[in-house]
mmCIF file of C-alpha atoms in Angstrom:
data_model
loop_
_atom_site.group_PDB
_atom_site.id
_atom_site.type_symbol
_atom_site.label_atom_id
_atom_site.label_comp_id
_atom_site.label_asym_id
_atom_site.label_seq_id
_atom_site.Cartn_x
_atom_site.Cartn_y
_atom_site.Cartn_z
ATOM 1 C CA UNK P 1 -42.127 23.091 -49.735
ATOM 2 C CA UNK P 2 -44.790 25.494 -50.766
ATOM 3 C CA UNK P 3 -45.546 25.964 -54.772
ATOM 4 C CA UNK P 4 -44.177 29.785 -54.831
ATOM 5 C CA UNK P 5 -40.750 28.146 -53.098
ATOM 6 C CA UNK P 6 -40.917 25.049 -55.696
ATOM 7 C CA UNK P 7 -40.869 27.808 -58.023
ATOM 8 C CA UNK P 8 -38.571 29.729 -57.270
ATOM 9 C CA UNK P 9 -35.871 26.585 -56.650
ATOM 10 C CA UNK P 10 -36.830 25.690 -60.024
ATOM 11 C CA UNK P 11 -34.950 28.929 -61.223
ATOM 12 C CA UNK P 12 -32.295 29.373 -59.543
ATOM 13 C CA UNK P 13 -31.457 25.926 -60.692
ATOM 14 C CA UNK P 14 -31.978 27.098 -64.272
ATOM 15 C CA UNK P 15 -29.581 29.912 -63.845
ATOM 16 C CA UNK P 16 -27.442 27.499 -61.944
ATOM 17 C CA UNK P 17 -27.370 25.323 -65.106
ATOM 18 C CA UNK P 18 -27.087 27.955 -67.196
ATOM 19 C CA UNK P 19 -23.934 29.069 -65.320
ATOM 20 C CA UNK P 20 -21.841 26.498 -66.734
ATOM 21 C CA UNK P 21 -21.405 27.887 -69.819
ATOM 22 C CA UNK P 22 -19.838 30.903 -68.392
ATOM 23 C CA UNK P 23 -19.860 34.590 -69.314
ATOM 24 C CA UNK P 24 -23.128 37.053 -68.245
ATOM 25 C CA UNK P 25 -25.121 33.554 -67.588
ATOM 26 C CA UNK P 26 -22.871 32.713 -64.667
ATOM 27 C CA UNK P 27 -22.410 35.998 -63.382
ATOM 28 C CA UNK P 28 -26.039 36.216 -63.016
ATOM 29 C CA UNK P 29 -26.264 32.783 -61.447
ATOM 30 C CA UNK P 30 -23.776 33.655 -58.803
ATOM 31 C CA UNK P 31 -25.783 37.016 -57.916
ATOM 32 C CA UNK P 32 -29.219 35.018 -57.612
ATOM 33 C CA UNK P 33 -27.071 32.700 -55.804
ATOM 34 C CA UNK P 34 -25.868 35.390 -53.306
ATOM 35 C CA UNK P 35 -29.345 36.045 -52.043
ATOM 36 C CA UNK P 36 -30.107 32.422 -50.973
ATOM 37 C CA UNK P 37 -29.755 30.704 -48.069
ATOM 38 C CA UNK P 38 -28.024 27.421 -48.684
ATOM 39 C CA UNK P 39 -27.373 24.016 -47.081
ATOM 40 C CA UNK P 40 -23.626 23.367 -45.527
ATOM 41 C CA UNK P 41 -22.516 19.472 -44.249
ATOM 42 C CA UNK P 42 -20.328 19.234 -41.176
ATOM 43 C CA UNK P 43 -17.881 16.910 -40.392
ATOM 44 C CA UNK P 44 -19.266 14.331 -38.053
ATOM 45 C CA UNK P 45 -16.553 15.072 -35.217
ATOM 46 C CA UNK P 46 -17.235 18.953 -35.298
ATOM 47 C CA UNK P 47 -20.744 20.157 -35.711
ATOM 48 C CA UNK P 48 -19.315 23.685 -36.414
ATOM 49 C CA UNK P 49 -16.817 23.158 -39.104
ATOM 50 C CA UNK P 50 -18.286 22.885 -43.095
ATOM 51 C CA UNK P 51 -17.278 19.573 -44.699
ATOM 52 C CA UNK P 52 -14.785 19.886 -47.703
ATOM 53 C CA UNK P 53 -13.866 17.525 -50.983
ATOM 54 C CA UNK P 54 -10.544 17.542 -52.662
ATOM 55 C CA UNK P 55 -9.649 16.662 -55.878
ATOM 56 C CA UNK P 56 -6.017 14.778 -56.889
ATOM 57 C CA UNK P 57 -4.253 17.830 -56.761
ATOM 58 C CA UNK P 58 -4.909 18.734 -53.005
ATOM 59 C CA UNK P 59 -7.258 21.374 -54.176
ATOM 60 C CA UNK P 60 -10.266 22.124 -51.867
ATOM 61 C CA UNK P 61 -13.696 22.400 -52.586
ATOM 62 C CA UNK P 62 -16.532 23.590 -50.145
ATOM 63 C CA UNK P 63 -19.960 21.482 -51.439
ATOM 64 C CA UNK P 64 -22.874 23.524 -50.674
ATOM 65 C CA UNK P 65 -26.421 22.415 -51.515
ATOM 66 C CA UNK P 66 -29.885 24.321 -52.470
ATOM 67 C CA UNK P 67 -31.459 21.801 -50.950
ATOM 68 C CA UNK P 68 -31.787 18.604 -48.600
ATOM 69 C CA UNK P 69 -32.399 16.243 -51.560
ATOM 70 C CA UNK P 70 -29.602 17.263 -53.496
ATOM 71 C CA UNK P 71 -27.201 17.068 -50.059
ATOM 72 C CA UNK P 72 -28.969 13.372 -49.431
ATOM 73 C CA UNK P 73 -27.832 12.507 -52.666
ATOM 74 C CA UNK P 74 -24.214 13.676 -52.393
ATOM 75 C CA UNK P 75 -23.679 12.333 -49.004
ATOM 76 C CA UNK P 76 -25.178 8.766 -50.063
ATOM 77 C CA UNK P 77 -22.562 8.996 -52.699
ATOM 78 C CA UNK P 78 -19.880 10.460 -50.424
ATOM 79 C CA UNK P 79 -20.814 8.277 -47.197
ATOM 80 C CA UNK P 80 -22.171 11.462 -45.160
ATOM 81 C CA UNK P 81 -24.426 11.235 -42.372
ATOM 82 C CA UNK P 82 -26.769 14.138 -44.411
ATOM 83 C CA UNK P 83 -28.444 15.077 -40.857
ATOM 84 C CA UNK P 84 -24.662 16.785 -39.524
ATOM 85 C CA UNK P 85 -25.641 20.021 -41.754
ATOM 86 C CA UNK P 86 -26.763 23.136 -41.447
ATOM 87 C CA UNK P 87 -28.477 26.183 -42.981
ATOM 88 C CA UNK P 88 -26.043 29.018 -43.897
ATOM 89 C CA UNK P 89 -26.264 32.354 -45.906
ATOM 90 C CA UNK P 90 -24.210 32.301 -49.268
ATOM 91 C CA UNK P 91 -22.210 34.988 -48.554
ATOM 92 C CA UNK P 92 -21.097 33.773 -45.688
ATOM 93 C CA UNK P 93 -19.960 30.854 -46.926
ATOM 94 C CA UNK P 94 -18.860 32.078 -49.521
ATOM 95 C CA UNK P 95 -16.647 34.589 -47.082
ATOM 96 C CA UNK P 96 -15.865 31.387 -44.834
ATOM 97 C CA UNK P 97 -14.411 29.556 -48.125
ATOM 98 C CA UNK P 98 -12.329 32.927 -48.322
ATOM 99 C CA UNK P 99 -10.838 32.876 -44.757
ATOM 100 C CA UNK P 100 -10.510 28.718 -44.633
ATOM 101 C CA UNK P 101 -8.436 29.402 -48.105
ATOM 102 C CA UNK P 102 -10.554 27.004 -49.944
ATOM 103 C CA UNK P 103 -10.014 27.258 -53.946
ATOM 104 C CA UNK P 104 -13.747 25.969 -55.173
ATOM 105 C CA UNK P 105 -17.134 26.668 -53.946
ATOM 106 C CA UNK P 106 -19.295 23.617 -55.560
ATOM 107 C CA UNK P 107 -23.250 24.052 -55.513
ATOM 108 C CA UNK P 108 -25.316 20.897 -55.994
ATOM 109 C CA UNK P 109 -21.755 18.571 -56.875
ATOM 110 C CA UNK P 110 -24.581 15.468 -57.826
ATOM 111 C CA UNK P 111 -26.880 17.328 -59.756
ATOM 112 C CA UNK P 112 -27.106 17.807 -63.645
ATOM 113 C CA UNK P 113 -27.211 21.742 -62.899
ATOM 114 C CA UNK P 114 -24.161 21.303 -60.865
ATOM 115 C CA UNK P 115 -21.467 25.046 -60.495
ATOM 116 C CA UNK P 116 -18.165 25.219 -59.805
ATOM 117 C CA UNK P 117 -17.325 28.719 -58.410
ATOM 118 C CA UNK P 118 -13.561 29.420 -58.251
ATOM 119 C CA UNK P 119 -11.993 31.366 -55.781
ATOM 120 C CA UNK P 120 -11.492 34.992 -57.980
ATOM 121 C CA UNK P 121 -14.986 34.554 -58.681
ATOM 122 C CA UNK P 122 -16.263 34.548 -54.963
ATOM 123 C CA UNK P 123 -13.289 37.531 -54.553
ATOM 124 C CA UNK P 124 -15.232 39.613 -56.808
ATOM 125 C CA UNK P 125 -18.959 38.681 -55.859
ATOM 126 C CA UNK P 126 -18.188 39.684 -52.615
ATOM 127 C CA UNK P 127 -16.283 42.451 -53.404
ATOM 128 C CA UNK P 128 -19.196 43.358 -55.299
ATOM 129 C CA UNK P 129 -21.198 43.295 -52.479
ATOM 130 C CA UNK P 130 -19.093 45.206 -50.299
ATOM 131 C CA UNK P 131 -19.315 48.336 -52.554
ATOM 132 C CA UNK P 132 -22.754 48.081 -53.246
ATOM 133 C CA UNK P 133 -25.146 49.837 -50.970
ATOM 134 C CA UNK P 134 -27.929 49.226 -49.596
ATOM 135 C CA UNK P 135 -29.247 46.699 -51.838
ATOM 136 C CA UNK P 136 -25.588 45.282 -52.758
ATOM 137 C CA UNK P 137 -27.334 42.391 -55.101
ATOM 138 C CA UNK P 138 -30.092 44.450 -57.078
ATOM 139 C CA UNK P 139 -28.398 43.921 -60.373
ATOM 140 C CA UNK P 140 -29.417 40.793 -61.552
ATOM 141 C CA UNK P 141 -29.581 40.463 -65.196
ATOM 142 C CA UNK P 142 -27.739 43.247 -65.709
ATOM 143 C CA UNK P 143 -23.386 43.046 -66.015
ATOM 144 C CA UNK P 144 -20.952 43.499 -62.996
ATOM 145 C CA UNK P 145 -17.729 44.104 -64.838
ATOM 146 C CA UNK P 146 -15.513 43.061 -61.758
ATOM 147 C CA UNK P 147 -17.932 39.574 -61.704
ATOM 148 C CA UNK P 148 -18.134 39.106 -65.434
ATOM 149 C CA UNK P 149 -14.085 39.957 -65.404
ATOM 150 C CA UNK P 150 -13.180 37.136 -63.101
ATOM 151 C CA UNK P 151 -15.666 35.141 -64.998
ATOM 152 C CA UNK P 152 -14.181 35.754 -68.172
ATOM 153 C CA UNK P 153 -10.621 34.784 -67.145
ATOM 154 C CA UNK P 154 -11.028 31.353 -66.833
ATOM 155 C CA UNK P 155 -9.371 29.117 -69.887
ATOM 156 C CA UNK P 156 -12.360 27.591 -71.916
ATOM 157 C CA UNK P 157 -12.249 25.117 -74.357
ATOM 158 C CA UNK P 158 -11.907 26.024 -77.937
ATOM 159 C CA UNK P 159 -15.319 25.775 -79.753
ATOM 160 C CA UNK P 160 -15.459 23.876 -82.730
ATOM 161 C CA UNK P 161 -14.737 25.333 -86.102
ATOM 162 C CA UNK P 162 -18.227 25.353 -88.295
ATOM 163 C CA UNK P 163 -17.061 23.009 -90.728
ATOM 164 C CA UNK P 164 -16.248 20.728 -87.401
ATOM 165 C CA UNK P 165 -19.814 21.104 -86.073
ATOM 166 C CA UNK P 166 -21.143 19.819 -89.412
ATOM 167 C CA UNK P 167 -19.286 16.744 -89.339
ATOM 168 C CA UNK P 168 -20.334 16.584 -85.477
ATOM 169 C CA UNK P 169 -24.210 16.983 -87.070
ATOM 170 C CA UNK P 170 -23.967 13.981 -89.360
ATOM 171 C CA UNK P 171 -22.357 11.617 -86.534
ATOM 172 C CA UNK P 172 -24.950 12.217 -84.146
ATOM 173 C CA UNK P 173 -27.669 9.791 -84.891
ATOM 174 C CA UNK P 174 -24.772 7.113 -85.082
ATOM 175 C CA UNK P 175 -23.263 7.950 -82.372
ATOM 176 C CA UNK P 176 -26.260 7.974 -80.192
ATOM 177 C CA UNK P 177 -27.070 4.187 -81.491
ATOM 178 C CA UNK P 178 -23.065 2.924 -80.507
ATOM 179 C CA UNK P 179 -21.959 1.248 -77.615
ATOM 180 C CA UNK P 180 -21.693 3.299 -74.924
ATOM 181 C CA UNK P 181 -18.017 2.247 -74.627
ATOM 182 C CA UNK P 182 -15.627 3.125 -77.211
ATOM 183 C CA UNK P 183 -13.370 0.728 -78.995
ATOM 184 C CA UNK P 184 -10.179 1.794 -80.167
ATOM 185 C CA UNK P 185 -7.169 -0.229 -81.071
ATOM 186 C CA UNK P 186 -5.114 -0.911 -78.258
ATOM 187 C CA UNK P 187 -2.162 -3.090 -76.893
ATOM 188 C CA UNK P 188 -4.154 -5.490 -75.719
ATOM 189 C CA UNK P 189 -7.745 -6.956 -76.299
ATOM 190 C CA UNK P 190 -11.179 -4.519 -75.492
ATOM 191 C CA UNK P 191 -13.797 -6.052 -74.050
ATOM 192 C CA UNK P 192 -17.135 -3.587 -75.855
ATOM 193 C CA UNK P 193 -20.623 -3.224 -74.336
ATOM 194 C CA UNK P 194 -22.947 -3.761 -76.903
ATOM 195 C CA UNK P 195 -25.870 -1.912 -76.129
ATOM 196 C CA UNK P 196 -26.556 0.635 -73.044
ATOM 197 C CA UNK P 197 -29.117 -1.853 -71.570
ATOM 198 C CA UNK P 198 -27.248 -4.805 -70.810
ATOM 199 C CA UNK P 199 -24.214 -2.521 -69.207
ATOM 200 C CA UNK P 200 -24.607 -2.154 -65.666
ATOM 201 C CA UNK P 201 -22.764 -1.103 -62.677
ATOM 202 C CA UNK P 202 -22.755 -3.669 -59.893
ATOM 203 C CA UNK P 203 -21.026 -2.692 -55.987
ATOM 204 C CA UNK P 204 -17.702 -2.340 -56.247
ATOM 205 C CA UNK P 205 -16.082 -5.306 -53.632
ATOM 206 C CA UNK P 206 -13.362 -3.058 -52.867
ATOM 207 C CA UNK P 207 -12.054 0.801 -53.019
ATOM 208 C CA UNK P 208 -9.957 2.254 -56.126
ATOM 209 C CA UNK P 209 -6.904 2.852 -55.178
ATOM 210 C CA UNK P 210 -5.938 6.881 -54.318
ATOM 211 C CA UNK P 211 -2.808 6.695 -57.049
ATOM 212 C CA UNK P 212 -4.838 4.872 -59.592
ATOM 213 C CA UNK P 213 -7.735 7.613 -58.942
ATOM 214 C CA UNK P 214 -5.017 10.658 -58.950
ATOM 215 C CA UNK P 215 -3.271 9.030 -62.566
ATOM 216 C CA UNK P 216 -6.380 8.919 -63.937
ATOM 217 C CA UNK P 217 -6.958 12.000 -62.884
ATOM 218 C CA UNK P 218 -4.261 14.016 -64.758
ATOM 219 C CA UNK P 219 -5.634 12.983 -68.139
ATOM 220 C CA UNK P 220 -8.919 14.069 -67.179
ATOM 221 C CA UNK P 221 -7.723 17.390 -66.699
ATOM 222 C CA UNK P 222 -6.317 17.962 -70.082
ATOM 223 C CA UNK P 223 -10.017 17.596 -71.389
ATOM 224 C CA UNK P 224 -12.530 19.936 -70.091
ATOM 225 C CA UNK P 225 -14.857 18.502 -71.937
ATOM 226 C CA UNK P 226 -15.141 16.291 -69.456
ATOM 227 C CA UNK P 227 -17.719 17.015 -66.810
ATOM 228 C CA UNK P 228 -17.408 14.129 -64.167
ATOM 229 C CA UNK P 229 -16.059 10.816 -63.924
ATOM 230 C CA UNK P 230 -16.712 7.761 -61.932
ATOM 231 C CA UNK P 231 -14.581 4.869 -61.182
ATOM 232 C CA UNK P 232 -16.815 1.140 -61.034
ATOM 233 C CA UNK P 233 -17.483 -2.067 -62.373
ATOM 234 C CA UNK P 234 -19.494 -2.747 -64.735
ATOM 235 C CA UNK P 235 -21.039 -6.199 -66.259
ATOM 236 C CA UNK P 236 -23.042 -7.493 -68.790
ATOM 237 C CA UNK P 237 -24.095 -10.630 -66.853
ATOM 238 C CA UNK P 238 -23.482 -9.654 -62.965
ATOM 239 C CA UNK P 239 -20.822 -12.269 -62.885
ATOM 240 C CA UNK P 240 -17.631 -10.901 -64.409
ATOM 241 C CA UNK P 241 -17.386 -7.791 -63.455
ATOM 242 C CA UNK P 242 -14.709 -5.177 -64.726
ATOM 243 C CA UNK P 243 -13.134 -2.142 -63.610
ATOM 244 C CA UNK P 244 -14.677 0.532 -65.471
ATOM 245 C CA UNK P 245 -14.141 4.694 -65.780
ATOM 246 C CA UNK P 246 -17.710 6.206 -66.208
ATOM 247 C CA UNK P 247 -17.017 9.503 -68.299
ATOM 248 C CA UNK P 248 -19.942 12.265 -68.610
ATOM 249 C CA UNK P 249 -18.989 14.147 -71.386
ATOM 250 C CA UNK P 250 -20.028 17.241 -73.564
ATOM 251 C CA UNK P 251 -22.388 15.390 -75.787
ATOM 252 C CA UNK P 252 -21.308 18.297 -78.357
ATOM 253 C CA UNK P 253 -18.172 17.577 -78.800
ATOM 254 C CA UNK P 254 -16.227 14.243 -78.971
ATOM 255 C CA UNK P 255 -13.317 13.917 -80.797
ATOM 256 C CA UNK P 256 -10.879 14.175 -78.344
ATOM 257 C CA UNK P 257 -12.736 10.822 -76.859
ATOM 258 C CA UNK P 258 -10.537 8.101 -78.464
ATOM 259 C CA UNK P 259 -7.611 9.771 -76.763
ATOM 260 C CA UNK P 260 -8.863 9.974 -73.779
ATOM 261 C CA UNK P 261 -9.891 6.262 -73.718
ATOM 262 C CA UNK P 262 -6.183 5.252 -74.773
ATOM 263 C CA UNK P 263 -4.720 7.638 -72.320
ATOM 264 C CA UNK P 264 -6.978 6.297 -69.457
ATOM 265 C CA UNK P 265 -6.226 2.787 -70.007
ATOM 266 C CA UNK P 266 -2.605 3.102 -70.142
ATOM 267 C CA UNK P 267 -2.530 4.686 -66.898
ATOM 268 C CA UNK P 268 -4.408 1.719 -66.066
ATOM 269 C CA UNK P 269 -2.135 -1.111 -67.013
ATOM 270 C CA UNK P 270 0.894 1.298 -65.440
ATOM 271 C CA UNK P 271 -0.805 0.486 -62.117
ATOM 272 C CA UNK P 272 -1.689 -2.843 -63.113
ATOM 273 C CA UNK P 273 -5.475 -2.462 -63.685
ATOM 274 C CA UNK P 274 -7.145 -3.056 -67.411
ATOM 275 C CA UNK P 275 -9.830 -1.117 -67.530
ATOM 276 C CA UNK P 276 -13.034 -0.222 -69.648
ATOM 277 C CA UNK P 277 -14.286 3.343 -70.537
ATOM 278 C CA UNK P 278 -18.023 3.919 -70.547
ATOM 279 C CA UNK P 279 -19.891 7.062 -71.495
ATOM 280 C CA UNK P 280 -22.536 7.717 -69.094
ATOM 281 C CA UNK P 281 -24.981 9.161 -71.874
ATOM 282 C CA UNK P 282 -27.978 7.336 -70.718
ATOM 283 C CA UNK P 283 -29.863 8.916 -67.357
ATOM 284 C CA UNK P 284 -30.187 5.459 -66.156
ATOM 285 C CA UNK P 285 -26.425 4.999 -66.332
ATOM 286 C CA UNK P 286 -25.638 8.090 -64.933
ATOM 287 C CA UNK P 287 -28.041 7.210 -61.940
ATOM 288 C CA UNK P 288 -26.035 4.089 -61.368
ATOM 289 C CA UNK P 289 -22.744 5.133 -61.815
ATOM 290 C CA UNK P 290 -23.652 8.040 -58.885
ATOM 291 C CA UNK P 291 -24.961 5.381 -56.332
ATOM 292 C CA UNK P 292 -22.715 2.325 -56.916
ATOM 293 C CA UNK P 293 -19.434 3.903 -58.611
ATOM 294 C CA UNK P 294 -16.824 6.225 -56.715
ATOM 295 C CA UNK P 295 -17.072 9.867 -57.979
ATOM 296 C CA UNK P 296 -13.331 10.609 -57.967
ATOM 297 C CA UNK P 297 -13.477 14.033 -61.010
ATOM 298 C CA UNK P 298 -13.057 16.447 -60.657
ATOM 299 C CA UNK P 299 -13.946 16.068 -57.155
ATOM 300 C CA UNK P 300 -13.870 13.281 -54.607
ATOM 301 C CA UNK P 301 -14.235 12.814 -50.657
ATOM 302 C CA UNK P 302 -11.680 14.606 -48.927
#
């Protein structure tokens, strides 16, 4: 790839990232977006149909990627062969997630910049472009009420009060020097990580289980401070191995951690598993848990 193209990846990506947060930001992501071409995978028995994901409630997703790196990432993590893909205009796959009746549009699923688009966000960007003539996208930067509307509409998480993000201030330092599990009293004895380094995820010697995944699921819903979530084992040793949920988190805001921990292992002793919680704060761990854990929030092979 030439430097002016490097460049130019390099922002959509920022305004990808920048997207998560919502509002004008993703509104102006998904009109950048609109003007790319981007990369589609095929299912292996049908070179013209796009691959989807689903997530535990039978929800679709359509992955789309800005580039072949980021698809050779996902499909190592998905088992893919990358090379059934092919190049595609956003809107039209944006129109084809329309007319297959697909609920999500996810750009980059691996990556750190990572967008979910829902479904009355692609209604309006295309709608958008329909009655806008003849350069339907030359608003970038500047608001599309119908866009920024179906933006808007989505539930977000309540932001910390002031007095909360103060307390959140003075825990930082310590809780960037914990474990990156977190111990909580429980019904039955926690085995803690003591230190990021000598956590690691090892192969998994079989697949999760589909109900376990879908159980564990649920909670993670209730918490959208949760970003993604990986199902492994991890060790200390590379001899005893447990069953571990990976969590990446909103490093701004944890409190609602603890519960999620206790709600995650109950579900795992209801289907007979005990498992450990790790936050996936360090890059390294996040690397791992990608290539030797099974993605399964909010999105997961179909």
């Amino acid at each position: 790839m030439n430097e002016p193209a490097d460049r130019a990846l390099a922002a959509l990506r920022r305004l990808l990232a920048d997207g998560a947060q919502g509002g004008q930001p993703k509104v102006d992501a998904l009109i950048a977006l609109s003007q790319r071409t981007l990369i589609a995978p095929l299912w292996e028995d049908d070179s013209d149909e796009f691959r989807t994901l689903k997530n535990s409630n039978g929800e679709l997703a359509l992955p789309l990627f800005t580039d072949e790196s980021e698809l050779e990432q996902a499909a190592r993590q998905f088992g893919w062969n990358s090379s059934l893909s092919k190049e595609v205009g956003a809107r039209a796959a944006f129109n084809h997630s329309i007319s297959a009746d697909i609920g999500f549009v996810v750009i980059d699923i691996m990556a750190d910049h990572k967008l979910e688009i829902e479904r009355p966000e692609v209604d309006a960007l295309l709608a958008q472009a329909r009655l806008s003539s003849p350069d339907p996208f030359a608003v970038v930067g500047k608001a599309s009420s119908q866009i920024l509307q179906a933006v808007e509409s989505k539930s977000k998480p309540e932001a910390p009060s002031s007095g909360e993000r103060a307390a959140e201030q003075q825990t930082d330092a310590r809780n960037s020097d914990l474990a990156t599990t977190v111990e909580i009293e429980d019904q039955a004895p926690s085995h803690t990580f003591l230190a990021t380094d000598t956590a690691r995820f090892v192969p998994l010697q079989s697949d999760p289980a589909d109900e376990l995944l879908s159980d564990l699921s649920d909670v993670l819903r209730g918490y959208p401070e949760i970003e993604w979530a990986a199902f492994g084992a991890v060790s200390e040793d590379e001899r005893n191995a447990l069953p571990t949920v990976g969590l990446r988190a909103d490093p701004s805001y944890r409190d609602n951690v603890p519960d999620i921990v206790r709600k995650l292992r109950e579900k795992g002793r209801t289907r007979g598993t005990a498992l450990e919680v790790l936050l996936l704060d360090e890059p390294k761990l996040m690397r791992a848990a990608r290539a030797d854990a099974v993605v399964f929030f909010p999105w997961r092979r179909k």
